One Martini backbone bead per residue (centre of mass of N, CA, C, O) as a GRO file, in nm:
protein
  158
    1MET     BB    1  11.026   8.650  14.131
    2LYS     BB    2  11.264   8.897  14.044
    3ILE     BB    3  11.234   9.244  13.975
    4ALA     BB    4  11.278   9.520  13.771
    5ILE     BB    5  11.225   9.879  13.796
    6GLY     BB    6  11.190  10.164  13.561
    7SER     BB    7  11.233  10.528  13.518
    8ASP     BB    8  11.156  10.817  13.402
    9LYS     BB    9  10.969  11.091  13.396
   10SER     BB   10  10.764  10.992  13.171
   11GLY     BB   11  10.715  10.700  13.337
   12PHE     BB   12  10.633  10.746  13.636
   13PRO     BB   13  10.320  10.711  13.662
   14VAL     BB   14  10.315  10.421  13.551
   15LYS     BB   15  10.513  10.294  13.748
   16GLU     BB   16  10.342  10.340  14.003
   17ALA     BB   17  10.112  10.152  13.914
   18VAL     BB   18  10.285   9.897  13.888
   19LYS     BB   19  10.386   9.890  14.177
   20ALA     BB   20  10.112   9.852  14.310
   21TYR     BB   21  10.056   9.581  14.181
   22LEU     BB   22  10.308   9.425  14.277
   23THR     BB   23  10.248   9.455  14.575
   24GLU     BB   24   9.964   9.322  14.573
   25ALA     BB   25  10.086   9.047  14.428
   26GLY     BB   26  10.380   8.979  14.559
   27VAL     BB   27  10.608   9.106  14.395
   28GLU     BB   28  10.939   9.113  14.362
   29PHE     BB   29  11.104   9.441  14.383
   30ASP     BB   30  11.301   9.699  14.219
   31ASP     BB   31  11.368  10.045  14.218
   32LEU     BB   32  11.603  10.188  13.959
   33GLY     BB   33  11.495  10.472  13.924
   34THR     BB   34  11.281  10.702  13.941
   35VAL     BB   35  11.147  10.793  14.273
   36ASP     BB   36  11.143  11.103  14.209
   37LEU     BB   37  11.095  11.437  14.079
   38GLU     BB   38  11.374  11.552  14.206
   39GLN     BB   39  11.532  11.277  14.085
   40VAL     BB   40  11.615  11.251  13.767
   41HIS     BB   41  11.643  10.990  13.527
   42PRO     BB   42  11.758  10.894  13.245
   43TYR     BB   43  11.698  10.642  13.034
   44TYR     BB   44  11.999  10.551  12.984
   45GLN     BB   45  12.065  10.510  13.282
   46VAL     BB   46  11.855  10.305  13.364
   47ALA     BB   47  11.912  10.087  13.148
   48SER     BB   48  12.231  10.068  13.216
   49GLU     BB   49  12.159   9.949  13.509
   50VAL     BB   50  11.955   9.711  13.455
   51ALA     BB   51  12.058   9.520  13.228
   52PRO     BB   52  12.305   9.388  13.383
   53LEU     BB   53  12.107   9.254  13.599
   54VAL     BB   54  11.987   9.064  13.390
   55GLN     BB   55  12.240   8.943  13.267
   56ASN     BB   56  12.348   8.828  13.568
   57GLY     BB   57  12.064   8.738  13.737
   58THR     BB   58  11.943   8.923  13.955
   59TYR     BB   59  11.723   8.945  13.731
   60GLU     BB   60  11.485   8.799  13.533
   61ARG     BB   61  11.328   9.076  13.508
   62ALA     BB   62  11.194   9.377  13.335
   63VAL     BB   63  11.065   9.720  13.379
   64LEU     BB   64  11.047   9.985  13.134
   65ILE     BB   65  10.988  10.354  13.149
   66CYS     BB   66  10.914  10.588  12.907
   67GLY     BB   67  10.778  10.766  12.670
   68THR     BB   68  10.793  10.509  12.437
   69GLY     BB   69  11.026  10.267  12.503
   70ALA     BB   70  11.267  10.290  12.300
   71GLY     BB   71  11.510  10.385  12.467
   72MET     BB   72  11.522  10.147  12.664
   73CYS     BB   73  11.547   9.931  12.443
   74VAL     BB   74  11.808  10.014  12.304
   75VAL     BB   75  11.994  10.001  12.552
   76SER     BB   76  11.934   9.712  12.658
   77ASN     BB   77  12.028   9.568  12.375
   78LYS     BB   78  12.350   9.604  12.437
   79PHE     BB   79  12.309   9.340  12.610
   80LYS     BB   80  12.390   9.036  12.655
   81GLY     BB   81  12.084   8.857  12.699
   82VAL     BB   82  11.910   9.101  12.629
   83TYR     BB   83  11.541   9.115  12.575
   84ALA     BB   84  11.398   9.388  12.443
   85VAL     BB   85  11.061   9.536  12.442
   86ALA     BB   86  10.833   9.740  12.272
   87CYS     BB   87  10.509   9.795  12.405
   88GLU     BB   88  10.129   9.858  12.348
   89GLY     BB   89  10.027   9.560  12.441
   90VAL     BB   90   9.926   9.256  12.547
   91TYR     BB   91   9.994   9.079  12.303
   92ALA     BB   92  10.287   9.173  12.272
   93ALA     BB   93  10.381   9.082  12.554
   94LYS     BB   94  10.319   8.785  12.516
   95MET     BB   95  10.484   8.730  12.249
   96ALA     BB   96  10.760   8.820  12.356
   97ARG     BB   97  10.774   8.574  12.540
   98ALA     BB   98  10.683   8.324  12.369
   99ILE     BB   99  10.884   8.385  12.120
  100ASN     BB  100  11.143   8.580  12.235
  101ASN     BB  101  11.217   8.571  12.541
  102ALA     BB  102  11.168   8.816  12.692
  103ASN     BB  103  11.317   9.024  12.979
  104VAL     BB  104  11.218   9.316  12.867
  105LEU     BB  105  10.980   9.562  12.940
  106CYS     BB  106  10.874   9.823  12.727
  107MET     BB  107  10.731  10.150  12.787
  108GLY     BB  108  10.497  10.421  12.725
  109GLY     BB  109  10.382  10.696  12.904
  110TRP     BB  110  10.251  10.836  12.637
  111ILE     BB  111  10.083  10.559  12.547
  112VAL     BB  112  10.042  10.408  12.823
  113GLY     BB  113   9.833  10.337  13.053
  114PRO     BB  114   9.805  10.216  13.366
  115GLU     BB  115   9.607   9.979  13.307
  116MET     BB  116   9.758   9.860  13.066
  117ALA     BB  117  10.029   9.818  13.203
  118VAL     BB  118   9.933   9.612  13.409
  119GLU     BB  119   9.839   9.400  13.203
  120MET     BB  120  10.112   9.366  13.067
  121VAL     BB  121  10.269   9.272  13.315
  122LYS     BB  122  10.106   9.028  13.384
  123THR     BB  123  10.159   8.883  13.118
  124PHE     BB  124  10.470   8.889  13.116
  125LEU     BB  125  10.500   8.730  13.396
  126ASN     BB  126  10.280   8.481  13.294
  127THR     BB  127  10.476   8.412  13.055
  128ALA     BB  128  10.611   8.165  12.868
  129TRP     BB  129  10.817   8.014  12.683
  130CYS     BB  130  10.608   7.874  12.436
  131GLN     BB  131  10.339   7.945  12.517
  132ASP     BB  132  10.076   7.822  12.324
  133LEU     BB  133  10.238   7.664  12.120
  134GLU     BB  134  10.307   7.492  11.876
  135ASP     BB  135  10.527   7.246  11.836
  136TRP     BB  136  10.666   7.354  11.577
  137ARG     BB  137  10.712   7.643  11.688
  138ALA     BB  138  10.876   7.572  11.939
  139ALA     BB  139  11.105   7.434  11.790
  140ASN     BB  140  11.188   7.687  11.633
  141MET     BB  141  11.254   7.869  11.876
  142HIS     BB  142  11.496   7.698  11.968
  143LYS     BB  143  11.660   7.730  11.710
  144PHE     BB  144  11.663   8.041  11.706
  145ALA     BB  145  11.809   8.084  11.978
  146LYS     BB  146  12.077   7.965  11.881
  147GLN     BB  147  12.123   8.178  11.659
  148VAL     BB  148  12.124   8.425  11.841
  149SER     BB  149  12.361   8.333  12.013
  150ALA     BB  150  12.564   8.327  11.778
  151ILE     BB  151  12.545   8.623  11.713
  152GLU     BB  152  12.641   8.724  11.986
  153ASP     BB  153  12.916   8.587  11.984
  154LYS     BB  154  13.018   8.742  11.738
  155ILE     BB  155  12.987   9.028  11.849
  156TYR     BB  156  13.136   8.956  12.145
  157GLY     BB  157  13.373   8.739  12.096
  158GLU     BB  158  13.284   8.413  12.191
   0.00000   0.00000   0.00000
């Protein structure tokens, strides 16, 4: 799996910790946000560059980090087929994948410390859609996904 990672200035220290983990774990990734504090990219720029690359399949998933995670999440969700969630803990990251099939994990550098962020990313990358769900709940998730797709088609005129 190849992922994208990006941050603005507020998420930079957490992003660097996550990058160290990804490198150590052998996860292929590209850093598409602020790569040094001399050339800072705002959250909306980073998210609007990364989300289309998730949308078109260049990256299967992405991790975006700004001050609260909310800004990256709002912008990313403007793109059809991109399901971004702002999470503050491991359980939320797991359930965002298992229940919502989220493909973009957004975190807040002011909220989540480096160690927590690494655990959240591990969980996010290692959880499959419907993993550990009861059969009836997994069946519902598949039905719900079709409904979400229909909503997107209506919004985007397809």
